[in-house]
Coordinates of C-alpha atoms and ligand atoms in Angstrom, one line a residue:
M1 CA 10.5 30.6 60.4
F2 CA 10.7 27.1 62.1
D3 CA 12.7 26.1 65.1
N4 CA 16.0 23.9 64.9
Q5 CA 14.5 20.7 65.4
E6 CA 11.7 21.4 62.6
Q7 CA 15.1 22.7 60.2
Q8 CA 16.6 19.4 60.9
K9 CA 13.6 17.3 59.3
F10 CA 14.0 16.3 55.5
T11 CA 11.4 18.9 53.7
I12 CA 9.5 18.1 50.9
A13 CA 7.9 21.1 49.4
V14 CA 4.8 21.0 47.1
I15 CA 4.3 23.9 44.9
G16 CA 0.4 24.0 44.0
A17 CA -2.4 22.6 45.9
G18 CA -4.6 21.3 43.4
G19 CA -5.8 17.8 42.5
A20 CA -2.3 16.7 41.8
C21 CA -1.2 17.6 45.3
V22 CA -4.0 15.9 47.0
A23 CA -3.0 12.7 44.8
F24 CA 0.5 13.1 45.7
L25 CA 0.0 13.9 49.5
H26 CA -2.7 10.9 50.0
H27 CA -0.6 8.3 48.7
L28 CA 2.4 9.5 50.3
V29 CA 0.4 9.5 53.6
V30 CA -1.3 6.5 53.2
S31 CA 2.1 4.6 52.7
L32 CA 4.1 6.6 55.0
A33 CA 6.0 4.4 58.1
P34 CA 5.6 6.4 61.8
S35 CA 9.4 6.1 61.8
Q36 CA 9.8 8.0 58.5
A37 CA 6.9 10.6 59.9
A38 CA 9.0 11.7 62.7
A39 CA 11.9 12.7 60.3
L40 CA 10.0 14.5 57.8
R41 CA 8.3 17.7 57.2
V42 CA 5.8 19.0 54.2
Q43 CA 5.2 22.3 53.2
V44 CA 2.6 22.9 50.6
F45 CA 2.5 26.2 48.8
E46 CA -0.7 27.6 47.1
P47 CA -1.9 31.0 46.7
R48 CA -5.6 29.9 46.3
P49 CA -7.8 30.9 49.4
C50 CA -8.4 26.8 49.3
A51 CA -6.3 24.2 49.0
G52 CA -7.2 21.3 46.8
P53 CA -9.9 22.3 44.1
G54 CA -7.2 24.1 42.0
L55 CA -8.0 25.6 38.7
A56 CA -10.8 22.7 37.3
Y57 CA -12.8 22.2 40.2
Q58 CA -12.5 25.8 41.7
E59 CA -16.1 27.2 43.4
D60 CA -17.8 28.5 40.3
E61 CA -21.3 27.4 38.6
E62 CA -23.0 24.1 38.5
T63 CA -23.2 24.3 34.9
L64 CA -19.5 23.5 34.8
L65 CA -19.6 19.6 34.7
L66 CA -17.2 16.9 35.3
N67 CA -16.4 15.0 32.0
R68 CA -16.2 11.6 33.5
V69 CA -18.8 9.9 35.7
A70 CA -18.7 10.2 39.5
E71 CA -17.9 6.8 40.2
T72 CA -14.8 7.0 38.2
M73 CA -13.3 10.6 39.4
S74 CA -10.7 9.6 42.3
V75 CA -7.7 11.0 43.9
S76 CA -6.4 7.5 44.4
A77 CA -4.6 5.5 41.9
S78 CA -6.2 2.5 42.8
D79 CA -9.3 3.1 44.5
Y80 CA -11.9 4.7 42.4
S81 CA -14.7 5.2 45.0
T82 CA -13.1 8.2 47.3
F83 CA -15.2 10.8 45.7
S84 CA -18.6 8.7 45.4
A85 CA -18.2 7.7 49.1
W86 CA -17.7 11.0 50.1
L87 CA -20.8 12.6 48.2
R88 CA -23.1 9.8 49.7
W89 CA -21.7 10.1 53.1
K90 CA -21.6 14.1 53.2
S91 CA -25.2 14.6 51.6
H92 CA -26.1 13.4 55.3
H93 CA -25.0 16.7 56.6
A94 CA -25.0 18.8 53.7
R95 CA -28.8 18.9 52.3
E96 CA -27.8 20.5 49.0
L97 CA -25.8 17.9 48.0
R98 CA -28.9 15.3 48.4
P99 CA -30.0 15.5 44.8
V100 CA -26.4 15.0 43.3
S101 CA -25.9 11.7 45.9
A102 CA -29.4 10.4 45.0
A103 CA -28.5 10.0 41.4
N104 CA -27.3 6.9 39.7
L105 CA -23.6 8.0 40.6
S106 CA -22.3 5.4 37.8
A107 CA -24.3 7.6 35.3
A108 CA -24.0 11.1 36.6
Y109 CA -22.0 13.9 35.7
V110 CA -21.5 16.0 38.8
P111 CA -20.9 19.9 38.8
R112 CA -17.0 20.5 39.1
P113 CA -17.4 22.6 42.1
V114 CA -18.8 19.6 44.1
F115 CA -15.7 17.5 43.1
G116 CA -13.6 20.9 44.4
R117 CA -15.6 20.6 47.8
F118 CA -14.7 16.7 48.0
L119 CA -10.9 17.7 47.4
A120 CA -10.8 20.4 49.8
D121 CA -12.3 18.0 52.6
F122 CA -9.8 15.3 51.2
F123 CA -6.9 17.5 52.0
R124 CA -7.9 18.3 55.3
E125 CA -8.3 15.0 56.3
T126 CA -5.1 14.0 54.9
L127 CA -3.7 16.5 56.8
D128 CA -5.1 14.9 59.9
S129 CA -4.2 11.4 59.1
A130 CA -0.8 12.7 58.4
R131 CA -0.6 14.2 61.8
Q132 CA -2.0 11.1 63.5
K133 CA 1.4 9.6 62.0
G134 CA 3.3 12.1 63.5
L135 CA 3.9 14.1 60.1
E136 CA 2.9 17.6 59.9
I137 CA 1.7 19.3 56.8
D138 CA 1.8 23.0 56.6
V139 CA 0.2 25.0 54.2
V140 CA 2.0 28.4 53.3
P141 CA -0.7 30.6 51.5
A142 CA 1.4 31.9 48.8
A143 CA 2.8 31.8 45.1
V144 CA 6.3 30.2 44.6
Q145 CA 8.0 33.2 42.6
G146 CA 11.4 31.3 42.3
I147 CA 13.3 28.0 43.1
R148 CA 17.1 28.1 43.7
R149 CA 19.2 24.9 43.9
G150 CA 22.2 24.9 46.4
T151 CA 22.9 22.4 49.0
R152 CA 19.1 22.6 49.8
Y153 CA 16.1 24.5 47.8
L154 CA 15.3 27.8 48.5
I155 CA 11.9 28.3 47.6
E156 CA 11.2 32.1 47.4
T157 CA 7.7 33.7 47.8
P158 CA 6.9 37.5 48.1
G159 CA 8.6 38.3 50.8
A160 CA 10.0 35.1 52.4
R161 CA 12.2 32.3 51.9
Y162 CA 11.9 28.6 52.7
E163 CA 14.3 25.7 52.5
A164 CA 13.4 22.4 51.2
D165 CA 15.3 19.2 50.4
S166 CA 13.1 17.9 47.9
V167 CA 10.4 19.7 45.7
V168 CA 7.3 18.2 43.9
L169 CA 5.9 20.6 41.3
A170 CA 2.4 20.3 40.7
V171 CA 1.9 23.7 39.4
G172 CA -1.2 22.6 37.3
N173 CA -2.8 24.2 34.1
T174 CA -1.1 26.8 32.7
G175 CA -2.4 29.8 30.8
A176 CA -3.9 29.7 27.2
R177 CA -1.9 30.9 24.3
D178 CA -3.2 34.2 23.0
H179 CA -2.9 32.6 19.2
Y180 CA -4.1 36.0 17.8
Q181 CA -2.3 38.8 20.0
L182 CA -5.4 40.0 21.5
G183 CA -4.2 40.4 25.1
G184 CA -4.6 44.0 26.6
H185 CA -7.7 44.6 24.4
A186 CA -10.6 45.3 27.0
R187 CA -12.9 43.1 25.1
F188 CA -11.0 40.0 25.1
L189 CA -10.8 37.7 27.9
D190 CA -7.3 35.5 27.9
S191 CA -9.5 32.6 30.0
P192 CA -13.3 31.8 30.9
Y193 CA -12.5 30.8 34.4
P194 CA -14.1 31.3 36.8
V195 CA -17.2 31.6 34.6
R196 CA -19.0 33.3 37.5
Q197 CA -17.1 35.9 37.6
R198 CA -15.7 36.5 33.9
I199 CA -18.5 35.3 32.1
R200 CA -21.7 36.8 34.1
P201 CA -20.7 40.4 33.3
L202 CA -21.1 39.7 29.6
L203 CA -24.9 38.6 29.6
G204 CA -25.9 41.9 28.0
A205 CA -24.1 41.3 25.1
R206 CA -25.3 40.6 21.3
R207 CA -22.6 38.4 20.2
I208 CA -19.7 36.7 21.7
C209 CA -16.7 34.9 19.8
V210 CA -15.3 31.9 21.6
I211 CA -11.9 30.7 20.4
G212 CA -11.7 27.0 20.8
A213 CA -14.3 24.3 20.2
G214 CA -13.2 21.7 22.7
L215 CA -14.4 21.3 26.6
S216 CA -13.6 24.8 28.0
A217 CA -15.7 26.0 24.9
V218 CA -18.4 23.9 25.6
D219 CA -18.2 25.2 29.4
V220 CA -18.6 28.7 27.8
A221 CA -21.5 28.2 25.5
V222 CA -23.8 26.0 28.2
S223 CA -22.7 28.5 31.3
L224 CA -24.1 31.5 29.0
R225 CA -27.4 29.6 28.1
E226 CA -27.8 28.5 31.8
M227 CA -27.3 32.1 32.8
G228 CA -30.0 33.4 30.6
Y229 CA -27.8 34.7 27.8
Q230 CA -29.7 35.7 24.8
G231 CA -27.4 36.9 22.3
G232 CA -25.6 34.9 19.7
I233 CA -22.0 32.7 20.2
D234 CA -19.7 31.8 17.5
L235 CA -17.2 29.0 18.3
V236 CA -14.3 29.4 16.0
S237 CA -12.0 26.5 15.7
R238 CA -9.4 25.3 13.3
G239 CA -11.3 22.1 13.3
G240 CA -14.5 23.1 13.4
S241 CA -16.0 20.4 15.5
L242 CA -17.2 19.8 19.1
P243 CA -16.1 17.0 21.2
F244 CA -17.4 13.9 21.0
V245 CA -20.5 12.6 23.0
R246 CA -19.8 10.0 26.0
G247 CA -21.8 7.0 25.6
R248 CA -23.4 5.1 28.5
Q249 CA -20.7 3.8 31.2
A250 CA -20.5 0.0 30.8
Q251 CA -18.1 -2.5 32.3
A252 CA -14.5 -1.7 31.6
H253 CA -12.8 -3.0 28.2
Q254 CA -10.4 -6.0 29.2
P255 CA -7.5 -5.2 26.7
R256 CA -6.1 -8.5 25.0
Y257 CA -3.7 -7.0 22.3
L258 CA -2.6 -3.3 23.5
T259 CA -1.3 -4.6 26.9
Q260 CA 1.6 -3.9 29.0
A261 CA 2.8 -7.4 28.4
A262 CA 2.8 -6.5 24.6
L263 CA 4.7 -3.2 24.6
I264 CA 7.1 -4.8 26.8
R265 CA 7.6 -7.9 24.1
L266 CA 7.6 -5.5 21.2
S267 CA 10.5 -3.1 23.0
N268 CA 12.4 -5.7 24.1
H269 CA 11.9 -4.7 27.8
G270 CA 12.7 -1.2 26.8
A271 CA 16.0 -1.8 25.3
T272 CA 14.5 -0.6 21.7
R273 CA 11.9 1.6 20.8
I274 CA 9.3 0.7 18.5
G275 CA 7.5 2.1 15.4
L276 CA 4.5 3.6 15.0
R277 CA 3.3 0.8 12.4
A278 CA 3.8 -1.7 15.3
L279 CA 1.9 0.3 17.8
G280 CA -1.0 0.8 15.5
R281 CA -1.0 -3.0 14.8
L282 CA -1.8 -3.5 18.4
L283 CA -4.7 -0.2 18.6
R284 CA -6.2 -1.7 15.3
A285 CA -6.5 -5.5 16.8
E286 CA -7.6 -4.2 20.2
L287 CA -10.6 -2.2 18.3
R288 CA -11.3 -5.3 16.1
T289 CA -12.3 -7.2 19.3
V290 CA -15.0 -4.8 19.6
G291 CA -16.0 -4.8 15.9
Y292 CA -14.8 -1.2 15.1
D293 CA -12.5 -0.3 12.4
W294 CA -9.6 1.9 13.5
R295 CA -9.6 4.3 10.6
A296 CA -13.0 5.8 11.7
L297 CA -11.2 6.6 14.6
F298 CA -9.1 9.5 13.3
R299 CA -11.4 10.7 10.8
D300 CA -12.5 14.2 11.0
S301 CA -16.1 14.9 10.5
A302 CA -17.1 16.6 7.3
D303 CA -20.6 17.6 8.9
P304 CA -19.7 18.4 12.9
L305 CA -23.7 19.3 13.1
A306 CA -24.8 15.9 11.6
S307 CA -21.7 13.9 13.9
L308 CA -23.1 15.9 17.3
R309 CA -26.9 14.8 16.1
A310 CA -25.8 11.1 15.7
D311 CA -23.3 10.8 18.7
T312 CA -26.4 12.3 20.8
G313 CA -28.5 10.0 19.5
A314 CA -26.4 7.1 20.2
A315 CA -25.1 8.6 23.7
G316 CA -27.6 6.3 25.4
E317 CA -25.9 3.2 24.2
V318 CA -22.5 1.9 25.3
C319 CA -20.1 3.1 22.8
Q320 CA -17.4 0.2 22.3
W321 CA -14.5 2.4 21.1
Q322 CA -14.8 4.9 23.8
L323 CA -14.5 1.6 26.0
V324 CA -11.5 0.4 24.4
L325 CA -9.8 3.8 24.6
A326 CA -10.5 4.3 28.2
A327 CA -8.5 0.9 29.1
T328 CA -5.8 2.4 27.3
N329 CA -5.1 4.9 30.5
A330 CA -3.2 1.6 31.6
V331 CA -0.8 1.8 28.8
V332 CA -0.6 4.9 27.0
S333 CA 2.2 6.5 28.6
T334 CA 4.6 3.3 28.3
A335 CA 3.3 3.2 24.6
W336 CA 4.4 7.0 24.1
H337 CA 7.6 6.3 25.7
A338 CA 8.1 3.4 23.7
L339 CA 7.9 5.2 20.4
D340 CA 10.8 6.1 18.5
A341 CA 11.4 10.1 18.1
A342 CA 10.0 10.1 14.2
S343 CA 6.9 8.1 15.3
Q344 CA 6.3 10.7 18.3
D345 CA 6.8 13.5 15.8
V346 CA 4.1 11.8 13.6
V347 CA 1.6 11.4 16.4
L348 CA 2.1 14.8 17.5
K349 CA 1.7 16.3 13.8
R350 CA -1.1 13.9 12.8
F351 CA -3.2 12.3 15.7
A352 CA -2.6 14.0 19.2
R353 CA -5.0 16.2 18.7
Q354 CA -7.7 13.7 17.6
W355 CA -7.0 11.5 20.3
R356 CA -7.2 13.9 23.0
A357 CA -10.6 15.1 21.7
R358 CA -11.7 11.1 21.6
R359 CA -10.4 10.4 25.1
A360 CA -12.3 13.3 26.7
P361 CA -16.0 13.5 25.3
M362 CA -18.4 15.6 26.8
P363 CA -21.5 14.5 28.8
R364 CA -24.8 13.9 26.7
E365 CA -26.7 16.3 28.6
N366 CA -24.1 19.3 27.5
A367 CA -24.4 17.9 23.9
L368 CA -28.2 18.2 23.7
K369 CA -28.0 21.7 25.2
L370 CA -25.4 22.4 22.7
L371 CA -27.4 21.1 19.9
Q372 CA -30.8 23.0 21.0
M373 CA -28.7 26.2 20.8
I374 CA -27.4 25.3 17.2
E375 CA -31.0 24.4 16.0
R376 CA -32.3 27.7 17.3
G377 CA -29.7 29.7 15.5
Q378 CA -28.1 30.7 19.1
L379 CA -24.9 29.0 18.5
R380 CA -22.5 28.5 15.4
L381 CA -19.6 26.5 14.6
L382 CA -16.8 28.3 12.5
R383 CA -13.8 26.5 11.0
G384 CA -10.8 28.0 10.1
A385 CA -8.3 30.3 11.5
P386 CA -9.8 33.9 11.7
A387 CA -8.4 37.2 11.1
F388 CA -9.2 39.5 14.0
D389 CA -9.3 43.2 13.9
R390 CA -8.5 44.7 17.2
S391 CA -8.3 48.3 16.3
S392 CA -11.9 49.4 17.8
A393 CA -11.9 50.0 21.6
D394 CA -15.7 48.8 22.4
A395 CA -15.6 45.6 19.9
I396 CA -13.6 43.1 18.2
S397 CA -14.1 42.1 14.4
A398 CA -13.1 38.4 13.3
T399 CA -13.2 37.5 9.5
T400 CA -13.7 33.6 8.8
A401 CA -15.0 32.1 5.7
A402 CA -18.4 33.1 7.2
G403 CA -17.8 36.5 6.5
T404 CA -17.1 39.5 9.0
V405 CA -18.5 39.6 12.3
R406 CA -18.6 42.4 15.2
Y407 CA -17.9 40.8 18.6
D408 CA -18.9 42.5 21.7
Y409 CA -16.6 40.0 23.4
V410 CA -14.0 37.4 22.7
I411 CA -13.0 34.5 25.0
N412 CA -10.1 32.5 24.6
A413 CA -11.0 28.9 25.3
T414 CA -8.5 26.7 24.0
G415 CA -7.1 25.6 27.1
S416 CA -3.9 25.1 28.6
A417 CA -0.8 26.0 26.4
Q418 CA 1.4 23.2 25.5
W419 CA 4.7 24.9 26.7
V420 CA 5.8 27.5 29.1
D421 CA 7.1 30.5 26.5
T422 CA 6.3 33.5 28.6
P423 CA 6.6 34.4 32.2
Q424 CA 2.4 34.9 32.0
D425 CA 2.2 31.2 31.3
S426 CA 4.0 30.3 34.5
A427 CA 6.4 32.9 36.2
L428 CA 8.0 30.0 38.4
V429 CA 8.3 27.4 35.5
W430 CA 9.6 30.3 33.5
Q431 CA 12.4 31.1 36.0
M432 CA 13.2 27.7 36.3
L433 CA 13.6 27.4 32.2
Q434 CA 15.8 30.6 32.4
D435 CA 18.2 29.4 35.3
G436 CA 18.5 26.1 33.6
L437 CA 16.7 23.9 36.5
A438 CA 14.3 22.7 33.8
V439 CA 14.7 22.5 30.1
R440 CA 12.2 22.7 27.4
D441 CA 10.4 19.2 26.2
P442 CA 10.2 19.9 22.2
R443 CA 7.2 17.4 22.9
G444 CA 5.8 19.5 25.3
G445 CA 6.0 21.1 28.8
I446 CA 9.8 20.4 30.5
R447 CA 11.8 17.6 30.2
V448 CA 11.2 14.8 33.0
D449 CA 12.7 11.2 33.6
F450 CA 10.1 8.8 32.3
G451 CA 10.4 6.4 35.2
T452 CA 10.4 9.0 38.2
G453 CA 9.2 12.4 37.3
A454 CA 12.5 13.9 37.9
V455 CA 12.8 17.1 36.0
I456 CA 15.8 17.1 33.7
D457 CA 18.2 20.1 33.7
Q458 CA 20.5 22.0 31.4
H459 CA 23.1 19.4 31.8
N460 CA 20.7 16.7 30.9
E461 CA 20.8 15.4 34.7
P462 CA 17.6 14.3 36.1
D463 CA 17.5 16.1 39.7
W464 CA 16.0 13.2 41.7
N465 CA 15.1 15.6 44.6
L466 CA 12.9 17.7 41.9
R467 CA 9.9 15.8 40.7
A468 CA 6.9 17.5 38.2
L469 CA 3.3 16.1 38.0
G470 CA 0.5 17.3 35.7
Q471 CA 0.2 19.4 32.7
I472 CA 4.0 20.6 32.7
T473 CA 5.1 16.8 32.0
N474 CA 2.7 16.1 28.8
G475 CA 5.9 15.9 26.5
S476 CA 6.8 12.9 28.4
Y477 CA 3.4 11.1 29.0
F478 CA 1.5 12.2 26.1
F479 CA -2.0 12.2 28.1
V480 CA -2.1 13.9 31.4
S481 CA -5.4 15.6 31.4
S482 CA -7.0 13.8 33.4
L483 CA -6.8 13.0 37.2
E484 CA -6.8 9.4 36.9
M485 CA -3.3 9.7 34.8
I486 CA -2.2 12.6 37.2
A487 CA -2.9 10.2 40.3
R488 CA -1.1 7.2 39.1
H489 CA 1.9 9.4 38.5
A490 CA 1.6 10.9 42.1
R491 CA 1.7 7.5 43.5
R492 CA 4.7 6.6 41.7
I493 CA 6.6 9.7 43.2
A494 CA 5.1 9.2 46.4
D495 CA 6.6 5.8 46.7
D496 CA 9.8 6.5 45.2
L497 CA 10.1 9.5 47.8
L498 CA 9.3 7.2 50.3
A499 CA 11.5 4.4 49.4
T500 CA 14.7 6.6 49.5
L501 CA 13.7 9.0 52.5
P502 CA 16.2 9.2 55.6
Y503 CA 15.1 7.7 58.9
E504 CA 17.0 10.2 60.7
G505 CA 18.4 13.8 60.4
R506 CA 18.4 15.6 57.0
R507 CA 20.3 14.3 54.0
V508 CA 19.8 14.8 50.2
I509 CA 18.7 11.6 48.5
G510 CA 20.7 10.1 45.6
Q511 CA 19.4 8.2 42.6
P512 CA 16.1 6.4 43.7
T513 CA 16.0 2.8 44.2
L514 CA 12.7 2.5 42.4
V515 CA 12.9 3.1 38.7
P516 CA 9.7 1.6 37.2
V517 CA 8.9 1.7 33.9
A518 CA 5.6 -0.1 33.7
E519 CA 2.4 2.4 35.0
Ligands
FAD601 C1 -11.4 23.3 33.1 C2 -11.0 22.1 33.4 C3 -11.7 20.8 33.5 C4 -11.0 19.8 33.6 N1 -12.2 19.0 33.8 C5 -11.8 17.4 34.4 C6 -12.5 16.1 34.4 O1 -13.8 16.6 34.4 N2 -12.1 15.2 34.9 C7 -10.9 14.7 35.1 O2 -10.2 13.8 35.5 N3 -9.5 15.9 34.5 C8 -10.1 17.4 34.2 N4 -9.4 18.3 33.8 C9 -7.7 17.8 34.0 C10 -7.3 18.4 35.2 O3 -6.3 19.2 34.6 C11 -6.7 17.5 36.3 O4 -7.9 16.6 36.4 C12 -6.3 18.0 37.4 O5 -7.3 19.0 38.2 C13 -5.2 18.6 37.5 O6 -4.7 18.9 38.8 P1 -3.3 20.0 39.1 O7 -3.1 20.0 40.5 O8 -2.0 19.3 38.2 O9 -3.7 21.2 38.4 P2 -4.8 22.4 38.9 O10 -6.0 22.2 39.1 O11 -4.5 23.7 37.8 O12 -4.0 23.2 40.2 C14 -2.8 23.6 40.4 C15 -2.4 24.5 41.4 O13 -1.3 24.8 41.7 C16 -1.3 26.5 41.9 N5 0.1 27.2 41.7 C17 0.3 27.2 40.3 N6 1.2 28.1 40.1 C18 1.8 28.2 41.4 C19 3.1 28.4 42.0 N7 4.1 29.2 41.3 N8 3.4 28.6 43.7 C20 2.0 27.9 44.2 N9 0.8 27.6 43.6 C21 0.9 27.4 42.5 C22 -2.5 26.7 41.2 O14 -2.9 28.2 42.1 C23 -3.4 25.7 41.4 O15 -4.1 25.7 42.5 C24 -9.5 19.6 33.7 C25 -8.8 20.7 33.5 C26 -9.0 21.9 33.4 C27 -8.1 22.9 33.0

């Protein structure tokens, strides 16, 4: 596909062009020296028509909101202004963005497709910057079906093969788990996205069941309402509660106890693992600095509707515990990594769900819409695992504590699966697992080396030329469902690859010189 000169260059293949890829390329290009650029080639593989937005920020209804205010959404790990600066500049040319850019961006929850437009623009500009430094970044508009490891990597797409020296897996969010074996039924939707194509055709339904009550379920309920849906909606989930409501944006909390320095001290510079008790003490002390009792943090509400009312009422005020939790982004991966195996197990079984729910609250405007829907009887929150009956062709029935209900449609809104367990979850990662290029991490996703994101193979060896980013690394880093966290890891991988790049000719790199453990 390329002439000989191009073939000789050290080639990095990036699989997937969502937010993780944009963040990685940004950090790579910013730090790249022109002498390195001349010896390097990058190929990005992405089957979607547009590189940048990925799944979360794809073109869709404007009812889908970012779960963070505009001024905190960025592809840079160090500069949070990339999106808000773009919005202000872009709205000089794109009139339709003016109402968005005129809002107070430190308090505004912008539609996700607008962020997707930003990502697509940022991606194009990054390619331009790279070209100015002498680096060509090509986009191959195809899904990668397989990766084989020889002296170089062989990247297989339908009908073509490419070679690379280093691979960055940025395949993003995998499919949701089909917990109730409803797949294949004509009235079952395995994912709500894009809602414009998938949800809009359902407006004539009388009753819809949404499995899940997290942010994706909120997307479905709010979108149905805004599209003019008149029927009933049941959100069915084990916990029966909606996400928390985000409080008013305020100055960032400065941690005093739950700090990188404290974790390094406790773990004896990484030489020993720490127990949950020790970590809990740091979190408790940190929450005490804002007068919050840590026990309230992990308490599930017995009355979700009362909690929603209370949360929505208080959302105009600063919520101190949310600021403390937001500040943990700087240490959460290190803290997770420092925990001993038994403690990690306890966290996954008892606290992980609550932690993630509290770290990703919903915007107040969505909470208000849900509250209205509940109060006028259009939306119900049902707790417990339902028993589904799929025997009828034109409906699916579900039995919960509230009785048996016949639904015109059932929508799976449970979010990304924690593991790749079938080829449907991710054909590529499944193949890598089968071939031993990657192994399952019992904590979630695939195993990667904590410091470098290098994928660990069946022989327990980290492959320094095969790095992973995003959702599939959730077992190693615990909290990766936020672009801020992904951008931090992307910068680390970009810096690490650049530090070990050859300056002329192609060679396979060895163990990286940089093995940072701190965020
Ligand atoms: C619905 C939703 C809403 C979210 N909202 C927010 C938010 O408001 N704020 C926030 O910080 N985070 C949010 N997140 C978290 C989100 O995952 C990250 O912010 C970020 O978008 C993840 O980027 P990614 O590139 O890892 O994944 P994705 O966005 O999933 O992109 C991965 C890309 O890889 C491509 N791909 C997959 N397999 C292959 C293959 N085999 N070959 C080639 N290409 C492939 C896909 O087509 C896709 O374009 C949200 C997540 C979801 C699912």
